[in-house]
């Protein structure tokens, strides 16, 4: 299980393939495992790195900082995490591909560290936190998060086990993945991460994204408003927008063939 110690904490990651580096960033409540099928294909042409954000999967904030850090699981911290990961791994620059919250972090990297980002791809990502599902926005409230976390999160897992059947076409596979990922998080990472995502609004800064950009959005998304594809296009006019009418929030699960072909073509095109 490869891991890397950075200033904010310990990063768990999985790597596969050979060639130019590509970073894959998961969404809220997820882990690197979201990309398990993706890295098998991209690994034919690239060296892929799939990271766990702090508080998710196997990554965590350094123990002796835990009590002093009040916002360890925020979008700015995750941006710094990716930045330090690249520096420590000797990755001068690379494409960043992110799902949901991971895409928000990827765009933030392109805005704040443009020298590090060759291309950026987002899948069902919120540009403005107000585009999140109402229940997700409620989860960012500490009192509501505490309610959701009653009985050590068992109630939340029961709810998500049922709700996940509406998130993807293969509800059973979605339920298994969500249940496993949620079992590895804490209440703090649960509400801090979604709270900061809800407060994030990248629209005023999108004009600073100068690298090739890909946005993939599903019409059946019940997590993030699918109209965020228009928000991305308005702020980044050169962005390539791919619309998936039969997919929801997890496009890589609902439309796997078109998803991987679109992503691979984007990464292999000139400028990667």
PDB file of C-alpha atoms in Angstrom, residues 9-256:
ATOM      1  CA  UNK A   9      -0.818  14.421   6.387  1.00  0.00           C
ATOM      2  CA  UNK A  10      -0.265  10.954   4.962  1.00  0.00           C
ATOM      3  CA  UNK A  11      -1.453  10.333   1.406  1.00  0.00           C
ATOM      4  CA  UNK A  12      -2.387   6.850   0.270  1.00  0.00           C
ATOM      5  CA  UNK A  13      -2.305   6.346  -3.470  1.00  0.00           C
ATOM      6  CA  UNK A  14      -2.333   3.596  -6.073  1.00  0.00           C
ATOM      7  CA  UNK A  15      -0.213   3.765  -9.194  1.00  0.00           C
ATOM      8  CA  UNK A  16      -0.299   1.754 -12.386  1.00  0.00           C
ATOM      9  CA  UNK A  17       1.146   1.853 -15.882  1.00  0.00           C
ATOM     10  CA  UNK A  18       4.113   3.499 -17.544  1.00  0.00           C
ATOM     11  CA  UNK A  19       4.571   6.768 -19.398  1.00  0.00           C
ATOM     12  CA  UNK A  20       3.559  10.338 -18.723  1.00  0.00           C
ATOM     13  CA  UNK A  21       1.827  10.890 -15.361  1.00  0.00           C
ATOM     14  CA  UNK A  22      -1.916  11.407 -14.926  1.00  0.00           C
ATOM     15  CA  UNK A  23      -3.552  12.139 -11.551  1.00  0.00           C
ATOM     16  CA  UNK A  24      -7.056  10.842 -10.757  1.00  0.00           C
ATOM     17  CA  UNK A  25      -9.030  12.447  -7.916  1.00  0.00           C
ATOM     18  CA  UNK A  26     -12.185  10.914  -6.434  1.00  0.00           C
ATOM     19  CA  UNK A  27     -15.329  12.635  -5.162  1.00  0.00           C
ATOM     20  CA  UNK A  28     -16.997  13.114  -1.782  1.00  0.00           C
ATOM     21  CA  UNK A  29     -17.405   9.920   0.277  1.00  0.00           C
ATOM     22  CA  UNK A  30     -15.299   8.065  -2.304  1.00  0.00           C
ATOM     23  CA  UNK A  31     -11.786   6.673  -2.595  1.00  0.00           C
ATOM     24  CA  UNK A  32      -9.211   5.719  -5.211  1.00  0.00           C
ATOM     25  CA  UNK A  33     -11.224   2.542  -5.865  1.00  0.00           C
ATOM     26  CA  UNK A  34     -13.595   4.574  -8.065  1.00  0.00           C
ATOM     27  CA  UNK A  35     -10.837   4.514 -10.688  1.00  0.00           C
ATOM     28  CA  UNK A  36     -10.047   0.793 -10.538  1.00  0.00           C
ATOM     29  CA  UNK A  37     -11.299   0.099 -14.086  1.00  0.00           C
ATOM     30  CA  UNK A  38     -10.067   3.434 -15.437  1.00  0.00           C
ATOM     31  CA  UNK A  39      -6.429   2.920 -14.469  1.00  0.00           C
ATOM     32  CA  UNK A  40      -6.358  -0.482 -16.165  1.00  0.00           C
ATOM     33  CA  UNK A  41      -7.099   1.191 -19.504  1.00  0.00           C
ATOM     34  CA  UNK A  42      -5.155   4.444 -19.038  1.00  0.00           C
ATOM     35  CA  UNK A  43      -2.184   2.473 -17.720  1.00  0.00           C
ATOM     36  CA  UNK A  44      -1.488   1.282 -21.269  1.00  0.00           C
ATOM     37  CA  UNK A  45      -0.374   4.799 -22.199  1.00  0.00           C
ATOM     38  CA  UNK A  46       0.194   6.656 -18.909  1.00  0.00           C
ATOM     39  CA  UNK A  47       1.558   6.318 -15.419  1.00  0.00           C
ATOM     40  CA  UNK A  48      -1.634   6.760 -13.415  1.00  0.00           C
ATOM     41  CA  UNK A  49      -1.828   7.953  -9.811  1.00  0.00           C
ATOM     42  CA  UNK A  50      -5.156   7.561  -8.001  1.00  0.00           C
ATOM     43  CA  UNK A  51      -5.127   9.403  -4.657  1.00  0.00           C
ATOM     44  CA  UNK A  52      -7.239   9.154  -1.517  1.00  0.00           C
ATOM     45  CA  UNK A  53      -8.096  12.588  -0.128  1.00  0.00           C
ATOM     46  CA  UNK A  54      -7.405  13.180   3.568  1.00  0.00           C
ATOM     47  CA  UNK A  55     -10.182  11.617   5.620  1.00  0.00           C
ATOM     48  CA  UNK A  56     -11.172   9.189   2.861  1.00  0.00           C
ATOM     49  CA  UNK A  57      -9.878   5.760   1.951  1.00  0.00           C
ATOM     50  CA  UNK A  58      -6.496   5.214   3.605  1.00  0.00           C
ATOM     51  CA  UNK A  59      -5.296   8.845   3.740  1.00  0.00           C
ATOM     52  CA  UNK A  60      -5.299  10.793   6.983  1.00  0.00           C
ATOM     53  CA  UNK A  61      -4.142  13.953   8.704  1.00  0.00           C
ATOM     54  CA  UNK A  62      -0.932  13.540  10.718  1.00  0.00           C
ATOM     55  CA  UNK A  63      -2.021  12.421  14.207  1.00  0.00           C
ATOM     56  CA  UNK A  64      -0.278  15.074  16.274  1.00  0.00           C
ATOM     57  CA  UNK A  65      -1.878  17.814  14.178  1.00  0.00           C
ATOM     58  CA  UNK A  66      -5.388  16.416  14.396  1.00  0.00           C
ATOM     59  CA  UNK A  67      -6.510  18.373  17.451  1.00  0.00           C
ATOM     60  CA  UNK A  68      -4.989  21.637  16.239  1.00  0.00           C
ATOM     61  CA  UNK A  69      -6.303  21.591  12.687  1.00  0.00           C
ATOM     62  CA  UNK A  70      -9.898  22.768  12.508  1.00  0.00           C
ATOM     63  CA  UNK A  71     -10.295  22.544   8.746  1.00  0.00           C
ATOM     64  CA  UNK A  72      -8.288  19.523   7.667  1.00  0.00           C
ATOM     65  CA  UNK A  73     -10.807  18.272   5.119  1.00  0.00           C
ATOM     66  CA  UNK A  74     -11.418  21.275   2.889  1.00  0.00           C
ATOM     67  CA  UNK A  75     -11.046  22.016  -0.804  1.00  0.00           C
ATOM     68  CA  UNK A  76      -8.039  24.366  -0.182  1.00  0.00           C
ATOM     69  CA  UNK A  77      -6.312  21.680   1.897  1.00  0.00           C
ATOM     70  CA  UNK A  78      -6.964  19.103  -0.818  1.00  0.00           C
ATOM     71  CA  UNK A  79      -5.475  21.468  -3.412  1.00  0.00           C
ATOM     72  CA  UNK A  80      -2.374  21.820  -1.247  1.00  0.00           C
ATOM     73  CA  UNK A  81      -2.324  18.048  -0.785  1.00  0.00           C
ATOM     74  CA  UNK A  82      -2.220  17.460  -4.555  1.00  0.00           C
ATOM     75  CA  UNK A  83       0.407  20.171  -4.976  1.00  0.00           C
ATOM     76  CA  UNK A  84       2.680  18.632  -2.345  1.00  0.00           C
ATOM     77  CA  UNK A  85       2.107  15.137  -3.690  1.00  0.00           C
ATOM     78  CA  UNK A  86       3.318  16.212  -7.111  1.00  0.00           C
ATOM     79  CA  UNK A  87       6.376  17.924  -5.645  1.00  0.00           C
ATOM     80  CA  UNK A  88       7.341  14.948  -3.454  1.00  0.00           C
ATOM     81  CA  UNK A  89       6.857  12.485  -6.329  1.00  0.00           C
ATOM     82  CA  UNK A  90       8.887  14.615  -8.733  1.00  0.00           C
ATOM     83  CA  UNK A  91       5.901  15.172 -11.033  1.00  0.00           C
ATOM     84  CA  UNK A  92       6.688  18.503 -12.688  1.00  0.00           C
ATOM     85  CA  UNK A  93       3.291  18.797 -14.390  1.00  0.00           C
ATOM     86  CA  UNK A  94       0.456  16.476 -15.343  1.00  0.00           C
ATOM     87  CA  UNK A  95      -3.191  16.264 -16.407  1.00  0.00           C
ATOM     88  CA  UNK A  96      -5.607  16.234 -13.451  1.00  0.00           C
ATOM     89  CA  UNK A  97      -8.855  14.298 -13.798  1.00  0.00           C
ATOM     90  CA  UNK A  98     -11.448  14.575 -11.043  1.00  0.00           C
ATOM     91  CA  UNK A  99     -14.888  13.215 -10.291  1.00  0.00           C
ATOM     92  CA  UNK A 100     -17.339  15.454  -8.401  1.00  0.00           C
ATOM     93  CA  UNK A 101     -15.350  17.115  -5.563  1.00  0.00           C
ATOM     94  CA  UNK A 102     -12.162  15.822  -7.190  1.00  0.00           C
ATOM     95  CA  UNK A 103     -12.975  17.842 -10.297  1.00  0.00           C
ATOM     96  CA  UNK A 104     -13.477  20.969  -8.195  1.00  0.00           C
ATOM     97  CA  UNK A 105     -10.033  20.378  -6.721  1.00  0.00           C
ATOM     98  CA  UNK A 106      -8.587  19.805 -10.209  1.00  0.00           C
ATOM     99  CA  UNK A 107      -9.998  23.101 -11.489  1.00  0.00           C
ATOM    100  CA  UNK A 108      -8.704  24.856  -8.363  1.00  0.00           C
ATOM    101  CA  UNK A 109      -5.250  23.472  -9.096  1.00  0.00           C
ATOM    102  CA  UNK A 110      -5.444  24.805 -12.656  1.00  0.00           C
ATOM    103  CA  UNK A 111      -6.405  28.210 -11.243  1.00  0.00           C
ATOM    104  CA  UNK A 112      -3.902  28.411  -8.383  1.00  0.00           C
ATOM    105  CA  UNK A 113      -1.014  26.304  -9.709  1.00  0.00           C
ATOM    106  CA  UNK A 114      -1.231  26.609 -13.505  1.00  0.00           C
ATOM    107  CA  UNK A 115       2.425  25.607 -13.893  1.00  0.00           C
ATOM    108  CA  UNK A 116       1.562  22.153 -12.512  1.00  0.00           C
ATOM    109  CA  UNK A 117      -1.444  21.359 -14.710  1.00  0.00           C
ATOM    110  CA  UNK A 118      -1.211  20.258 -18.346  1.00  0.00           C
ATOM    111  CA  UNK A 119      -4.908  19.470 -18.795  1.00  0.00           C
ATOM    112  CA  UNK A 120      -7.928  19.286 -16.537  1.00  0.00           C
ATOM    113  CA  UNK A 121     -10.947  17.002 -16.763  1.00  0.00           C
ATOM    114  CA  UNK A 122     -14.038  17.103 -14.552  1.00  0.00           C
ATOM    115  CA  UNK A 123     -16.811  14.534 -14.269  1.00  0.00           C
ATOM    116  CA  UNK A 124     -20.093  15.675 -12.719  1.00  0.00           C
ATOM    117  CA  UNK A 125     -18.247  18.338 -10.736  1.00  0.00           C
ATOM    118  CA  UNK A 126     -19.847  21.326  -8.997  1.00  0.00           C
ATOM    119  CA  UNK A 127     -18.452  24.669 -10.150  1.00  0.00           C
ATOM    120  CA  UNK A 128     -20.723  26.479  -7.703  1.00  0.00           C
ATOM    121  CA  UNK A 129     -21.540  24.713  -4.439  1.00  0.00           C
ATOM    122  CA  UNK A 130     -25.159  25.808  -4.743  1.00  0.00           C
ATOM    123  CA  UNK A 131     -25.544  23.223  -7.503  1.00  0.00           C
ATOM    124  CA  UNK A 132     -25.297  20.398  -4.953  1.00  0.00           C
ATOM    125  CA  UNK A 133     -28.277  18.259  -4.034  1.00  0.00           C
ATOM    126  CA  UNK A 134     -30.257  19.761  -1.124  1.00  0.00           C
ATOM    127  CA  UNK A 135     -29.445  16.829   1.178  1.00  0.00           C
ATOM    128  CA  UNK A 136     -25.735  17.208   0.489  1.00  0.00           C
ATOM    129  CA  UNK A 137     -25.851  20.892   1.331  1.00  0.00           C
ATOM    130  CA  UNK A 138     -27.581  20.030   4.607  1.00  0.00           C
ATOM    131  CA  UNK A 139     -24.800  17.557   5.383  1.00  0.00           C
ATOM    132  CA  UNK A 140     -22.343  20.447   5.612  1.00  0.00           C
ATOM    133  CA  UNK A 141     -24.133  21.742   8.706  1.00  0.00           C
ATOM    134  CA  UNK A 142     -22.378  20.368  11.846  1.00  0.00           C
ATOM    135  CA  UNK A 143     -25.688  19.706  13.638  1.00  0.00           C
ATOM    136  CA  UNK A 144     -27.138  17.878  10.658  1.00  0.00           C
ATOM    137  CA  UNK A 145     -23.888  15.960  10.214  1.00  0.00           C
ATOM    138  CA  UNK A 146     -24.045  14.862  13.840  1.00  0.00           C
ATOM    139  CA  UNK A 147     -27.614  13.676  13.263  1.00  0.00           C
ATOM    140  CA  UNK A 148     -26.592  11.725  10.166  1.00  0.00           C
ATOM    141  CA  UNK A 149     -23.730  10.234  12.174  1.00  0.00           C
ATOM    142  CA  UNK A 150     -25.854   8.776  14.966  1.00  0.00           C
ATOM    143  CA  UNK A 151     -24.908   5.223  15.985  1.00  0.00           C
ATOM    144  CA  UNK A 152     -21.384   5.671  14.559  1.00  0.00           C
ATOM    145  CA  UNK A 153     -22.694   6.344  11.077  1.00  0.00           C
ATOM    146  CA  UNK A 154     -24.726   3.161  10.754  1.00  0.00           C
ATOM    147  CA  UNK A 155     -27.890   5.138  10.000  1.00  0.00           C
ATOM    148  CA  UNK A 156     -26.094   7.037   7.256  1.00  0.00           C
ATOM    149  CA  UNK A 157     -24.830   3.827   5.703  1.00  0.00           C
ATOM    150  CA  UNK A 158     -28.324   2.352   5.722  1.00  0.00           C
ATOM    151  CA  UNK A 159     -29.673   5.485   4.023  1.00  0.00           C
ATOM    152  CA  UNK A 160     -26.898   5.546   1.418  1.00  0.00           C
ATOM    153  CA  UNK A 161     -27.280   1.841   0.748  1.00  0.00           C
ATOM    154  CA  UNK A 162     -30.810   2.523  -0.446  1.00  0.00           C
ATOM    155  CA  UNK A 163     -30.174   5.934  -2.039  1.00  0.00           C
ATOM    156  CA  UNK A 164     -27.218   4.605  -4.010  1.00  0.00           C
ATOM    157  CA  UNK A 165     -29.618   2.565  -6.156  1.00  0.00           C
ATOM    158  CA  UNK A 166     -30.707   5.884  -7.672  1.00  0.00           C
ATOM    159  CA  UNK A 167     -27.134   7.152  -8.216  1.00  0.00           C
ATOM    160  CA  UNK A 168     -26.054   4.699 -10.899  1.00  0.00           C
ATOM    161  CA  UNK A 169     -27.558   2.262 -13.344  1.00  0.00           C
ATOM    162  CA  UNK A 170     -26.002  -0.694 -11.486  1.00  0.00           C
ATOM    163  CA  UNK A 171     -27.450   0.116  -8.078  1.00  0.00           C
ATOM    164  CA  UNK A 172     -26.067  -3.015  -6.439  1.00  0.00           C
ATOM    165  CA  UNK A 173     -22.475  -2.245  -7.462  1.00  0.00           C
ATOM    166  CA  UNK A 174     -22.941   1.383  -6.462  1.00  0.00           C
ATOM    167  CA  UNK A 175     -24.293   0.342  -3.064  1.00  0.00           C
ATOM    168  CA  UNK A 176     -21.340  -1.964  -2.400  1.00  0.00           C
ATOM    169  CA  UNK A 177     -18.804   0.719  -3.299  1.00  0.00           C
ATOM    170  CA  UNK A 178     -20.494   3.467  -1.282  1.00  0.00           C
ATOM    171  CA  UNK A 179     -20.939   1.255   1.765  1.00  0.00           C
ATOM    172  CA  UNK A 180     -17.264   0.278   1.772  1.00  0.00           C
ATOM    173  CA  UNK A 181     -16.017   3.844   1.279  1.00  0.00           C
ATOM    174  CA  UNK A 182     -18.308   5.352   3.930  1.00  0.00           C
ATOM    175  CA  UNK A 183     -17.162   2.769   6.479  1.00  0.00           C
ATOM    176  CA  UNK A 184     -13.673   4.333   6.284  1.00  0.00           C
ATOM    177  CA  UNK A 185     -14.543   7.972   6.994  1.00  0.00           C
ATOM    178  CA  UNK A 186     -15.136  10.000  10.161  1.00  0.00           C
ATOM    179  CA  UNK A 187     -17.840  12.502  11.028  1.00  0.00           C
ATOM    180  CA  UNK A 188     -15.276  15.328  10.722  1.00  0.00           C
ATOM    181  CA  UNK A 189     -14.233  14.423   7.196  1.00  0.00           C
ATOM    182  CA  UNK A 190     -17.895  13.799   6.324  1.00  0.00           C
ATOM    183  CA  UNK A 191     -19.216  17.258   7.191  1.00  0.00           C
ATOM    184  CA  UNK A 192     -16.092  19.411   6.730  1.00  0.00           C
ATOM    185  CA  UNK A 193     -15.489  18.274   3.162  1.00  0.00           C
ATOM    186  CA  UNK A 194     -19.069  18.706   1.989  1.00  0.00           C
ATOM    187  CA  UNK A 195     -19.346  21.951   3.957  1.00  0.00           C
ATOM    188  CA  UNK A 196     -16.395  23.525   2.189  1.00  0.00           C
ATOM    189  CA  UNK A 197     -17.572  22.160  -1.170  1.00  0.00           C
ATOM    190  CA  UNK A 198     -20.966  23.789  -0.612  1.00  0.00           C
ATOM    191  CA  UNK A 199     -19.232  27.131   0.025  1.00  0.00           C
ATOM    192  CA  UNK A 200     -16.950  26.886  -3.005  1.00  0.00           C
ATOM    193  CA  UNK A 201     -17.737  29.002  -6.064  1.00  0.00           C
ATOM    194  CA  UNK A 202     -15.170  28.900  -8.854  1.00  0.00           C
ATOM    195  CA  UNK A 203     -17.171  30.954 -11.360  1.00  0.00           C
ATOM    196  CA  UNK A 204     -15.322  34.262 -10.769  1.00  0.00           C
ATOM    197  CA  UNK A 205     -11.953  32.532 -11.334  1.00  0.00           C
ATOM    198  CA  UNK A 206     -12.708  30.237 -14.261  1.00  0.00           C
ATOM    199  CA  UNK A 207     -11.230  32.747 -16.696  1.00  0.00           C
ATOM    200  CA  UNK A 208      -7.804  31.839 -15.299  1.00  0.00           C
ATOM    201  CA  UNK A 209      -8.104  28.254 -16.588  1.00  0.00           C
ATOM    202  CA  UNK A 210      -5.988  28.333 -19.747  1.00  0.00           C
ATOM    203  CA  UNK A 211      -5.191  24.630 -20.212  1.00  0.00           C
ATOM    204  CA  UNK A 212      -7.243  22.199 -22.328  1.00  0.00           C
ATOM    205  CA  UNK A 213     -10.372  21.372 -20.343  1.00  0.00           C
ATOM    206  CA  UNK A 214     -12.875  18.546 -20.533  1.00  0.00           C
ATOM    207  CA  UNK A 215     -16.242  18.475 -18.776  1.00  0.00           C
ATOM    208  CA  UNK A 216     -18.389  15.332 -18.674  1.00  0.00           C
ATOM    209  CA  UNK A 217     -21.904  15.613 -17.259  1.00  0.00           C
ATOM    210  CA  UNK A 218     -24.824  13.225 -17.054  1.00  0.00           C
ATOM    211  CA  UNK A 219     -28.406  14.307 -17.610  1.00  0.00           C
ATOM    212  CA  UNK A 220     -29.650  11.963 -14.865  1.00  0.00           C
ATOM    213  CA  UNK A 221     -27.317  13.311 -12.190  1.00  0.00           C
ATOM    214  CA  UNK A 222     -29.151  13.585  -8.837  1.00  0.00           C
ATOM    215  CA  UNK A 223     -26.080  14.766  -6.893  1.00  0.00           C
ATOM    216  CA  UNK A 224     -24.977  17.854  -8.856  1.00  0.00           C
ATOM    217  CA  UNK A 225     -27.154  19.920 -11.195  1.00  0.00           C
ATOM    218  CA  UNK A 226     -26.322  18.793 -14.712  1.00  0.00           C
ATOM    219  CA  UNK A 227     -26.540  22.432 -15.854  1.00  0.00           C
ATOM    220  CA  UNK A 228     -23.069  22.903 -14.335  1.00  0.00           C
ATOM    221  CA  UNK A 229     -21.792  21.938 -17.775  1.00  0.00           C
ATOM    222  CA  UNK A 230     -23.113  25.301 -18.955  1.00  0.00           C
ATOM    223  CA  UNK A 231     -21.445  27.063 -16.031  1.00  0.00           C
ATOM    224  CA  UNK A 232     -18.125  25.479 -16.977  1.00  0.00           C
ATOM    225  CA  UNK A 233     -18.523  26.365 -20.654  1.00  0.00           C
ATOM    226  CA  UNK A 234     -19.452  29.969 -19.844  1.00  0.00           C
ATOM    227  CA  UNK A 235     -16.345  30.418 -17.696  1.00  0.00           C
ATOM    228  CA  UNK A 236     -13.965  28.360 -19.850  1.00  0.00           C
ATOM    229  CA  UNK A 237     -15.123  28.928 -23.461  1.00  0.00           C
ATOM    230  CA  UNK A 238     -12.474  26.590 -24.888  1.00  0.00           C
ATOM    231  CA  UNK A 239     -13.703  23.695 -22.704  1.00  0.00           C
ATOM    232  CA  UNK A 240     -14.827  20.509 -24.446  1.00  0.00           C
ATOM    233  CA  UNK A 241     -18.209  19.507 -23.018  1.00  0.00           C
ATOM    234  CA  UNK A 242     -19.421  15.920 -23.346  1.00  0.00           C
ATOM    235  CA  UNK A 243     -23.092  15.324 -22.535  1.00  0.00           C
ATOM    236  CA  UNK A 244     -24.256  11.872 -21.397  1.00  0.00           C
ATOM    237  CA  UNK A 245     -28.081  11.727 -21.648  1.00  0.00           C
ATOM    238  CA  UNK A 246     -28.304   8.201 -20.222  1.00  0.00           C
ATOM    239  CA  UNK A 247     -25.861   8.634 -17.333  1.00  0.00           C
ATOM    240  CA  UNK A 248     -26.057  10.024 -13.828  1.00  0.00           C
ATOM    241  CA  UNK A 249     -23.397  11.275 -11.427  1.00  0.00           C
ATOM    242  CA  UNK A 250     -21.143   8.238 -11.891  1.00  0.00           C
ATOM    243  CA  UNK A 251     -20.635   8.399 -15.642  1.00  0.00           C
ATOM    244  CA  UNK A 252     -17.742   5.926 -15.509  1.00  0.00           C
ATOM    245  CA  UNK A 253     -20.207   3.297 -14.222  1.00  0.00           C
ATOM    246  CA  UNK A 254     -23.263   4.198 -16.318  1.00  0.00           C
ATOM    247  CA  UNK A 255     -21.523   4.660 -19.664  1.00  0.00           C
ATOM    248  CA  UNK A 256     -18.106   3.019 -19.226  1.00  0.00           C
TER     249      UNK A 256
END
